[in-house]
Amino acid sequence: MLSVIVFLPLAAAVALVALPRLGDTPARWAWVGVAAADLALIAVVWARYGTPPPGELAFAEQAAWIPGVNSSYHLGVDGLSLPLVAMTAVIFLACSVYALRERHRPRGQAALFLFLQSVSLGVFVAADLILFFVFFDLSIVGMYFVIAGWGHGDRGRSALKFFLYTFLGSLALLVGFIGLYVAAEPHTFDMPALATAAPLTGRPLAGGLVLAAILVGLAVKTPTVPFHTWLPPAHTDAPAVGSAVLAGVLLKMGTYGFVRIAMPMLPQAWRAWAWVIIGVGVLSVLYGALVALGQSNLKRMIAYTSVNHMGYIVLAVGVAGLVADHTAQARAVAVTGAVTQMVSHGLITAALFLLAGVPRDRAGSYEMNEYGGLAGPAPGFATLFAVGAFAALGLPAFSGFIAEFQIFTGSVAAAPVTAVALLGILVTAALFLRAWQRVFTGQTRGRSIGFADLRPGELWSVGPLLLLSLLIGILPRPLLDVIDPAAHTLVGLLGR
C-alpha cells in the first residue's frame, strides 16, 4: 500500500512526460485526479492504522536493495510519520487545484510537482537511511527546478542559493549516516534497528560528532538560525504553489529528521546537546518573529514567520532531551506538540503562501505599502487572509493553538526558562495584525483599485487548508491519538 502511495504520482509524472500530445487542460486535471487518488489511499491507510509495538512500523514493506551494505527498500509508518504523509497529500492536492489556471508550461509543471510529491512522501515513509537520503536529495532537485522554471524576480540566483545551501547540508547528513552505519554491529542502515541499538551510546565524542553532522544537515533544511538565509529569497522568487510546498512540506523534512533519526538513534548525544538545541530554538523563535515584523514584502514576512514557527518545534525536541523521571510526561507533551505543529504549520503556511500569490497575480507586487483598503474590492481575499493570520498566530479554535499550547506546557514544565519564547507569539500577533491593517483597511488606493477577488480555484485550494486547521483546533483527538503513543515511545528511547 505504501509503495502505491509513494510511486503513483511518479508514474503519472512519467506518463505526462511520455505523452507530448496531451493537451494542457487534461494535464492540469490529471494532476488534480492523481493527487486526489493518492489522498484517498492515505485515508484508507489512516482508517486501518493501529499503533504498532515499540520499535516496529505499521504497513511495513521490506525487500533487499543494496545487500553489500545491508541497505534495504524498507517502508513503514507510525504516529510520527503518518500525520505528515496525510498533510503532504492535502497540500499537493490544494496546489493542484490552485494551478488549474497556470498558463506557463502547465504540463511540465504538473509532471514536476507529481515527481516532487512522490519524493516528499518517500521521505516520510522511508525506514532505511540510504532510502531516506535518496528521497531527501531528490526533493532538493525538484524544488530547484520549480523555482528556476516557474519563479519570478531573480529566480535563477534564488534557486541556485537554495540548491547549494540544502545540498551541502545533505552532504553533512550523509556523513552522519555513514557514522551510524560504521558504529552499528552488525553494520546496517535500517532505521528501526539503529533506533533500537543506539550504536554510539557510551562513546560521547564519536556520538557528538555524528550528531553534529546530522544536526547541520537537518538544521539547513528546517531552517534554523543561522542556517536560514536561503529561505527568504527562495520564497520571494518562487511561484505561489512552490512556496506552499517548500514551507508546508519540505521544511518538515528537517524537523521530522530530528524525531525519526537524531533523537532515537543518538539518545546520549542528544541529551548532552539538549540545552544547545533549546537555545537555537528560542533564538529562531524570537529572531524569526522580530525580522518578520520589519518586512514590507508580504511574502518575505510570511517566510520569516516560518523560521519563527520552526523554532517552536526545535525548542520542544530540545526539551525532550532534558531527561529526568519527574518530567517524562511533560517532555512527551512537548514532543506531541512538536509533531502537531509540523502538521499545523504545513496547512496554515501553505494557505498563506497561496494567498500571497494572489496580489502578485493581480497587480504584480508583494509590497504591502503599494496596497490599501483591499477589503473593499476583494472581501473574500481579505476574509481568508484574516483567518489564515489568526490561525498562524495561534488563536484558540485553530490547530496552531493546540500545537503551541502543548509545546509551551511541556517545555515550561521541564525547563521554566523556555517561557521567554512566549514573546514570539506576541510579536507574531503584532506583525500579522499590522500587515492586515496596512493592506486591507482604510481607503482603497494604489494597486488595490480594480483588484479582482478570489477565483473559484483559489478559494477551493485555500479554503480546505484553513478548514482543516479549524477542525484540528476544535476536534484534535483523532490526530493526537495517533501522535501521542509515538511521542511517549520516543521519550522512553531518550531515557536509555
Short mmCIF file of N, CA and C in Angstrom, two decimals, residues 106-247:
data_model
loop_
_atom_site.label_atom_id
_atom_site.label_comp_id
_atom_site.label_asym_id
_atom_site.label_seq_id
_atom_site.Cartn_x
_atom_site.Cartn_y
_atom_site.Cartn_z
N PRO A 106 2.04 24.35 -18.31
CA PRO A 106 1.29 23.64 -17.25
C PRO A 106 1.56 22.14 -17.21
N ARG A 107 1.82 21.54 -18.38
CA ARG A 107 2.06 20.09 -18.39
C ARG A 107 3.38 19.77 -17.69
N GLY A 108 4.40 20.57 -17.96
CA GLY A 108 5.68 20.36 -17.29
C GLY A 108 5.58 20.62 -15.79
N GLN A 109 4.82 21.65 -15.44
CA GLN A 109 4.64 21.94 -14.01
C GLN A 109 3.93 20.79 -13.30
N ALA A 110 2.89 20.24 -13.93
CA ALA A 110 2.16 19.12 -13.32
C ALA A 110 3.07 17.92 -13.13
N ALA A 111 3.88 17.60 -14.14
CA ALA A 111 4.78 16.46 -14.04
C ALA A 111 5.82 16.67 -12.93
N LEU A 112 6.36 17.89 -12.85
CA LEU A 112 7.38 18.17 -11.84
C LEU A 112 6.80 18.09 -10.42
N PHE A 113 5.61 18.61 -10.23
CA PHE A 113 5.02 18.57 -8.89
C PHE A 113 4.59 17.14 -8.51
N LEU A 114 4.18 16.35 -9.47
CA LEU A 114 3.87 14.95 -9.17
C LEU A 114 5.14 14.21 -8.75
N PHE A 115 6.25 14.49 -9.44
CA PHE A 115 7.54 13.92 -9.03
C PHE A 115 7.90 14.37 -7.61
N LEU A 116 7.71 15.66 -7.34
CA LEU A 116 8.03 16.19 -6.02
C LEU A 116 7.14 15.58 -4.94
N GLN A 117 5.89 15.30 -5.28
CA GLN A 117 5.00 14.65 -4.32
C GLN A 117 5.50 13.25 -3.98
N SER A 118 5.95 12.51 -4.98
CA SER A 118 6.45 11.16 -4.73
C SER A 118 7.66 11.16 -3.79
N VAL A 119 8.63 12.03 -4.07
CA VAL A 119 9.84 12.02 -3.25
C VAL A 119 9.55 12.56 -1.86
N SER A 120 8.61 13.50 -1.73
CA SER A 120 8.25 14.02 -0.41
C SER A 120 7.59 12.93 0.43
N LEU A 121 6.67 12.19 -0.14
CA LEU A 121 6.05 11.08 0.57
C LEU A 121 7.09 10.03 0.92
N GLY A 122 8.04 9.81 0.01
CA GLY A 122 9.08 8.82 0.27
C GLY A 122 9.92 9.14 1.48
N VAL A 123 10.21 10.43 1.71
CA VAL A 123 10.98 10.82 2.89
C VAL A 123 10.27 10.38 4.17
N PHE A 124 8.96 10.58 4.22
CA PHE A 124 8.21 10.34 5.45
C PHE A 124 7.90 8.87 5.70
N VAL A 125 8.00 8.02 4.68
CA VAL A 125 7.72 6.59 4.90
C VAL A 125 8.98 5.75 4.85
N ALA A 126 10.13 6.34 4.49
CA ALA A 126 11.38 5.56 4.40
C ALA A 126 11.80 5.07 5.78
N ALA A 127 12.23 3.82 5.82
CA ALA A 127 12.72 3.23 7.07
C ALA A 127 14.15 2.72 6.92
N ASP A 128 14.86 3.25 5.94
CA ASP A 128 16.27 2.95 5.70
C ASP A 128 16.98 4.27 5.43
N LEU A 129 18.13 4.48 6.04
CA LEU A 129 18.79 5.77 5.94
C LEU A 129 19.19 6.12 4.51
N ILE A 130 19.65 5.16 3.72
CA ILE A 130 20.03 5.45 2.35
C ILE A 130 18.79 5.80 1.51
N LEU A 131 17.72 5.06 1.72
CA LEU A 131 16.47 5.37 1.02
C LEU A 131 15.97 6.76 1.41
N PHE A 132 16.03 7.06 2.71
CA PHE A 132 15.67 8.39 3.19
C PHE A 132 16.51 9.46 2.50
N PHE A 133 17.81 9.22 2.40
CA PHE A 133 18.71 10.21 1.79
C PHE A 133 18.41 10.41 0.32
N VAL A 134 18.10 9.34 -0.40
CA VAL A 134 17.77 9.44 -1.83
C VAL A 134 16.54 10.33 -2.02
N PHE A 135 15.48 10.05 -1.28
CA PHE A 135 14.28 10.87 -1.40
C PHE A 135 14.55 12.31 -0.95
N PHE A 136 15.30 12.48 0.13
CA PHE A 136 15.63 13.79 0.68
C PHE A 136 16.36 14.64 -0.37
N ASP A 137 17.34 14.06 -1.04
CA ASP A 137 18.11 14.79 -2.05
C ASP A 137 17.28 15.09 -3.29
N LEU A 138 16.45 14.14 -3.71
CA LEU A 138 15.63 14.37 -4.90
C LEU A 138 14.62 15.48 -4.67
N SER A 139 14.19 15.68 -3.43
CA SER A 139 13.28 16.80 -3.14
C SER A 139 13.97 18.14 -3.39
N ILE A 140 15.27 18.19 -3.12
CA ILE A 140 16.04 19.41 -3.38
C ILE A 140 16.10 19.69 -4.88
N VAL A 141 16.34 18.64 -5.66
CA VAL A 141 16.41 18.79 -7.11
C VAL A 141 15.07 19.27 -7.66
N GLY A 142 13.97 18.64 -7.20
CA GLY A 142 12.66 19.03 -7.68
C GLY A 142 12.34 20.48 -7.38
N MET A 143 12.61 20.94 -6.16
CA MET A 143 12.29 22.32 -5.79
C MET A 143 13.20 23.31 -6.53
N TYR A 144 14.43 22.93 -6.82
CA TYR A 144 15.31 23.80 -7.61
C TYR A 144 14.66 24.12 -8.96
N PHE A 145 14.15 23.11 -9.63
CA PHE A 145 13.54 23.33 -10.95
C PHE A 145 12.20 24.07 -10.84
N VAL A 146 11.49 23.90 -9.73
CA VAL A 146 10.26 24.66 -9.53
C VAL A 146 10.57 26.16 -9.46
N ILE A 147 11.58 26.53 -8.65
CA ILE A 147 11.93 27.94 -8.50
C ILE A 147 12.52 28.50 -9.79
N ALA A 148 13.46 27.75 -10.39
CA ALA A 148 14.14 28.24 -11.59
C ALA A 148 13.22 28.28 -12.80
N GLY A 149 12.28 27.35 -12.89
CA GLY A 149 11.45 27.26 -14.08
C GLY A 149 10.16 28.05 -14.03
N TRP A 150 9.59 28.24 -12.82
CA TRP A 150 8.29 28.90 -12.72
C TRP A 150 8.30 30.09 -11.75
N GLY A 151 9.48 30.47 -11.28
CA GLY A 151 9.57 31.59 -10.36
C GLY A 151 9.56 32.93 -11.08
N HIS A 152 9.90 33.99 -10.37
CA HIS A 152 9.94 35.33 -10.92
C HIS A 152 11.05 36.10 -10.21
N GLY A 153 11.25 37.34 -10.60
CA GLY A 153 12.32 38.11 -9.98
C GLY A 153 13.68 37.51 -10.32
N ASP A 154 14.55 37.47 -9.34
CA ASP A 154 15.89 36.90 -9.53
C ASP A 154 15.83 35.40 -9.24
N ARG A 155 14.99 34.68 -9.99
CA ARG A 155 14.71 33.28 -9.68
C ARG A 155 15.92 32.38 -9.85
N GLY A 156 16.78 32.67 -10.83
CA GLY A 156 17.95 31.83 -11.05
C GLY A 156 18.89 31.86 -9.86
N ARG A 157 19.16 33.06 -9.35
CA ARG A 157 20.05 33.19 -8.20
C ARG A 157 19.43 32.56 -6.95
N SER A 158 18.13 32.79 -6.75
CA SER A 158 17.46 32.23 -5.56
C SER A 158 17.44 30.71 -5.61
N ALA A 159 17.20 30.15 -6.80
CA ALA A 159 17.18 28.70 -6.95
C ALA A 159 18.57 28.11 -6.69
N LEU A 160 19.60 28.78 -7.20
CA LEU A 160 20.96 28.29 -7.00
C LEU A 160 21.36 28.35 -5.53
N LYS A 161 20.99 29.45 -4.86
CA LYS A 161 21.31 29.59 -3.44
C LYS A 161 20.60 28.51 -2.63
N PHE A 162 19.32 28.28 -2.94
CA PHE A 162 18.59 27.21 -2.28
C PHE A 162 19.27 25.87 -2.48
N PHE A 163 19.65 25.57 -3.72
CA PHE A 163 20.24 24.26 -4.01
C PHE A 163 21.58 24.08 -3.31
N LEU A 164 22.45 25.09 -3.39
CA LEU A 164 23.78 24.95 -2.79
C LEU A 164 23.69 24.79 -1.27
N TYR A 165 22.88 25.61 -0.63
CA TYR A 165 22.74 25.52 0.83
C TYR A 165 22.23 24.13 1.23
N THR A 166 21.11 23.73 0.65
CA THR A 166 20.47 22.49 1.09
C THR A 166 21.24 21.27 0.64
N PHE A 167 21.92 21.34 -0.51
CA PHE A 167 22.71 20.20 -0.95
C PHE A 167 23.94 20.01 -0.07
N LEU A 168 24.60 21.10 0.32
CA LEU A 168 25.73 20.99 1.25
C LEU A 168 25.26 20.44 2.59
N GLY A 169 24.07 20.87 3.03
CA GLY A 169 23.51 20.31 4.25
C GLY A 169 23.27 18.83 4.14
N SER A 170 22.79 18.39 2.97
CA SER A 170 22.53 16.95 2.80
C SER A 170 23.82 16.14 2.79
N LEU A 171 24.92 16.74 2.33
CA LEU A 171 26.20 16.02 2.39
C LEU A 171 26.63 15.81 3.84
N ALA A 172 26.43 16.82 4.68
CA ALA A 172 26.72 16.65 6.11
C ALA A 172 25.84 15.55 6.70
N LEU A 173 24.60 15.52 6.26
CA LEU A 173 23.68 14.48 6.72
C LEU A 173 24.18 13.09 6.32
N LEU A 174 24.68 12.96 5.11
CA LEU A 174 25.20 11.67 4.64
C LEU A 174 26.40 11.23 5.48
N VAL A 175 27.27 12.18 5.84
CA VAL A 175 28.41 11.84 6.70
C VAL A 175 27.92 11.28 8.03
N GLY A 176 26.90 11.89 8.60
CA GLY A 176 26.33 11.39 9.85
C GLY A 176 25.75 10.00 9.69
N PHE A 177 25.08 9.74 8.56
CA PHE A 177 24.50 8.42 8.32
C PHE A 177 25.60 7.36 8.23
N ILE A 178 26.69 7.70 7.56
CA ILE A 178 27.80 6.75 7.44
C ILE A 178 28.40 6.49 8.83
N GLY A 179 28.47 7.53 9.67
CA GLY A 179 28.96 7.32 11.03
C GLY A 179 28.10 6.36 11.82
N LEU A 180 26.80 6.45 11.69
CA LEU A 180 25.89 5.50 12.35
C LEU A 180 26.09 4.09 11.81
N TYR A 181 26.26 3.97 10.50
CA TYR A 181 26.46 2.66 9.87
C TYR A 181 27.75 1.99 10.38
N VAL A 182 28.82 2.77 10.45
CA VAL A 182 30.10 2.22 10.89
C VAL A 182 30.04 1.79 12.35
N ALA A 183 29.32 2.54 13.18
CA ALA A 183 29.25 2.23 14.61
C ALA A 183 28.36 1.04 14.91
N ALA A 184 27.40 0.74 14.04
CA ALA A 184 26.44 -0.33 14.30
C ALA A 184 27.07 -1.70 14.15
N GLU A 185 26.67 -2.62 15.02
CA GLU A 185 27.11 -4.02 14.93
C GLU A 185 25.88 -4.92 14.97
N PRO A 186 25.57 -5.61 13.87
CA PRO A 186 26.22 -5.57 12.56
C PRO A 186 25.92 -4.25 11.84
N HIS A 187 26.77 -3.93 10.86
CA HIS A 187 26.58 -2.69 10.10
C HIS A 187 25.23 -2.71 9.39
N THR A 188 24.50 -1.62 9.51
CA THR A 188 23.19 -1.54 8.87
C THR A 188 22.77 -0.09 8.72
N PHE A 189 21.90 0.15 7.72
CA PHE A 189 21.26 1.45 7.55
C PHE A 189 19.79 1.39 7.94
N ASP A 190 19.35 0.27 8.48
CA ASP A 190 17.94 0.11 8.82
C ASP A 190 17.58 1.01 10.01
N MET A 191 16.61 1.87 9.85
CA MET A 191 16.30 2.87 10.86
C MET A 191 15.71 2.28 12.14
N PRO A 192 14.74 1.36 12.09
CA PRO A 192 14.27 0.77 13.35
C PRO A 192 15.36 0.02 14.10
N ALA A 193 16.24 -0.67 13.37
CA ALA A 193 17.34 -1.40 14.02
C ALA A 193 18.30 -0.44 14.70
N LEU A 194 18.63 0.68 14.04
CA LEU A 194 19.54 1.66 14.63
C LEU A 194 18.91 2.35 15.83
N ALA A 195 17.59 2.61 15.77
CA ALA A 195 16.92 3.22 16.91
C ALA A 195 16.91 2.29 18.12
N THR A 196 16.77 1.01 17.87
CA THR A 196 16.78 0.03 18.96
C THR A 196 18.16 -0.13 19.56
N ALA A 197 19.20 -0.13 18.68
CA ALA A 197 20.57 -0.41 19.14
C ALA A 197 21.25 0.82 19.73
N ALA A 198 20.93 2.03 19.22
CA ALA A 198 21.62 3.26 19.62
C ALA A 198 23.12 3.01 19.67
N PRO A 199 23.75 2.78 18.50
CA PRO A 199 25.10 2.20 18.47
C PRO A 199 26.21 3.05 19.08
N LEU A 200 26.02 4.36 19.21
CA LEU A 200 27.09 5.21 19.73
C LEU A 200 26.92 5.55 21.20
N THR A 201 25.99 4.88 21.89
CA THR A 201 25.85 5.08 23.33
C THR A 201 27.12 4.61 24.04
N GLY A 202 27.62 5.41 24.94
CA GLY A 202 28.87 5.09 25.63
C GLY A 202 30.10 5.62 24.93
N ARG A 203 29.92 6.28 23.81
CA ARG A 203 31.05 6.88 23.07
C ARG A 203 30.71 8.35 22.83
N PRO A 204 30.87 9.18 23.84
CA PRO A 204 30.37 10.56 23.77
C PRO A 204 31.02 11.40 22.68
N LEU A 205 32.31 11.25 22.44
CA LEU A 205 32.97 12.07 21.43
C LEU A 205 32.47 11.71 20.03
N ALA A 206 32.51 10.41 19.72
CA ALA A 206 32.04 9.97 18.40
C ALA A 206 30.55 10.28 18.22
N GLY A 207 29.76 10.04 19.27
CA GLY A 207 28.33 10.33 19.19
C GLY A 207 28.06 11.81 18.97
N GLY A 208 28.83 12.66 19.65
CA GLY A 208 28.65 14.10 19.48
C GLY A 208 29.00 14.57 18.07
N LEU A 209 30.05 14.00 17.49
CA LEU A 209 30.45 14.39 16.13
C LEU A 209 29.42 13.94 15.10
N VAL A 210 28.92 12.72 15.25
CA VAL A 210 27.90 12.21 14.32
C VAL A 210 26.63 13.04 14.44
N LEU A 211 26.23 13.34 15.68
CA LEU A 211 25.04 14.17 15.87
C LEU A 211 25.24 15.56 15.28
N ALA A 212 26.43 16.12 15.41
CA ALA A 212 26.69 17.45 14.85
C ALA A 212 26.50 17.44 13.34
N ALA A 213 26.99 16.40 12.68
CA ALA A 213 26.83 16.30 11.22
C ALA A 213 25.35 16.20 10.84
N ILE A 214 24.61 15.36 11.57
CA ILE A 214 23.19 15.19 11.27
C ILE A 214 22.42 16.48 11.57
N LEU A 215 22.75 17.13 12.67
CA LEU A 215 22.05 18.36 13.04
C LEU A 215 22.27 19.47 12.02
N VAL A 216 23.49 19.59 11.50
CA VAL A 216 23.76 20.61 10.49
C VAL A 216 22.91 20.36 9.24
N GLY A 217 22.89 19.10 8.78
CA GLY A 217 22.09 18.78 7.60
C GLY A 217 20.62 19.06 7.79
N LEU A 218 20.09 18.70 8.94
CA LEU A 218 18.66 18.91 9.20
C LEU A 218 18.35 20.37 9.50
N ALA A 219 19.28 21.09 10.18
CA ALA A 219 19.04 22.49 10.52
C ALA A 219 18.98 23.37 9.27
N VAL A 220 19.77 23.03 8.25
CA VAL A 220 19.70 23.79 6.99
C VAL A 220 18.34 23.62 6.35
N LYS A 221 17.80 22.40 6.37
CA LYS A 221 16.53 22.13 5.71
C LYS A 221 15.36 22.69 6.52
N THR A 222 15.52 22.83 7.85
CA THR A 222 14.38 23.22 8.69
C THR A 222 13.79 24.58 8.36
N PRO A 223 14.47 25.72 8.19
CA PRO A 223 15.83 26.00 8.63
C PRO A 223 15.79 26.73 9.97
N THR A 224 16.86 26.59 10.72
CA THR A 224 17.00 27.32 11.97
C THR A 224 18.07 28.40 11.81
N VAL A 225 18.02 29.41 12.67
CA VAL A 225 19.08 30.41 12.72
C VAL A 225 20.36 29.71 13.16
N PRO A 226 21.51 29.88 12.52
CA PRO A 226 21.83 30.84 11.45
C PRO A 226 21.84 30.23 10.05
N PHE A 227 21.17 29.10 9.85
CA PHE A 227 21.22 28.41 8.56
C PHE A 227 20.01 28.76 7.67
N HIS A 228 19.36 29.89 7.95
CA HIS A 228 18.09 30.20 7.32
C HIS A 228 18.19 31.14 6.13
N THR A 229 19.37 31.63 5.79
CA THR A 229 19.46 32.77 4.86
C THR A 229 19.04 32.43 3.44
N TRP A 230 18.97 31.15 3.09
CA TRP A 230 18.49 30.78 1.77
C TRP A 230 16.97 30.90 1.65
N LEU A 231 16.27 30.91 2.78
CA LEU A 231 14.81 30.78 2.77
C LEU A 231 14.07 32.01 2.22
N PRO A 232 14.33 33.24 2.71
CA PRO A 232 13.56 34.38 2.22
C PRO A 232 13.66 34.61 0.71
N PRO A 233 14.87 34.60 0.10
CA PRO A 233 14.89 34.78 -1.36
C PRO A 233 14.23 33.64 -2.12
N ALA A 234 14.36 32.40 -1.62
CA ALA A 234 13.72 31.27 -2.29
C ALA A 234 12.21 31.45 -2.31
N HIS A 235 11.64 31.86 -1.18
CA HIS A 235 10.20 32.07 -1.13
C HIS A 235 9.77 33.27 -1.96
N THR A 236 10.52 34.36 -1.89
CA THR A 236 10.13 35.58 -2.59
C THR A 236 10.06 35.36 -4.09
N ASP A 237 10.98 34.58 -4.63
CA ASP A 237 11.05 34.40 -6.08
C ASP A 237 10.40 33.12 -6.57
N ALA A 238 9.91 32.27 -5.68
CA ALA A 238 9.23 31.04 -6.09
C ALA A 238 7.79 31.35 -6.48
N PRO A 239 7.18 30.50 -7.31
CA PRO A 239 5.74 30.66 -7.56
C PRO A 239 4.96 30.34 -6.30
N ALA A 240 3.69 30.72 -6.27
CA ALA A 240 2.88 30.52 -5.06
C ALA A 240 2.81 29.05 -4.68
N VAL A 241 2.58 28.17 -5.66
CA VAL A 241 2.49 26.74 -5.34
C VAL A 241 3.85 26.20 -4.89
N GLY A 242 4.94 26.75 -5.43
CA GLY A 242 6.27 26.32 -4.98
C GLY A 242 6.53 26.72 -3.54
N SER A 243 6.16 27.94 -3.16
CA SER A 243 6.32 28.38 -1.78
C SER A 243 5.46 27.55 -0.83
N ALA A 244 4.24 27.21 -1.26
CA ALA A 244 3.35 26.41 -0.42
C ALA A 244 3.96 25.04 -0.13
N VAL A 245 4.54 24.40 -1.13
CA VAL A 245 5.15 23.08 -0.93
C VAL A 245 6.46 23.21 -0.16
N LEU A 246 7.24 24.24 -0.46
CA LEU A 246 8.51 24.43 0.24
C LEU A 246 8.29 24.62 1.73
N ALA A 247 7.37 25.52 2.10
CA ALA A 247 7.12 25.79 3.51
C ALA A 247 6.29 24.70 4.16
#
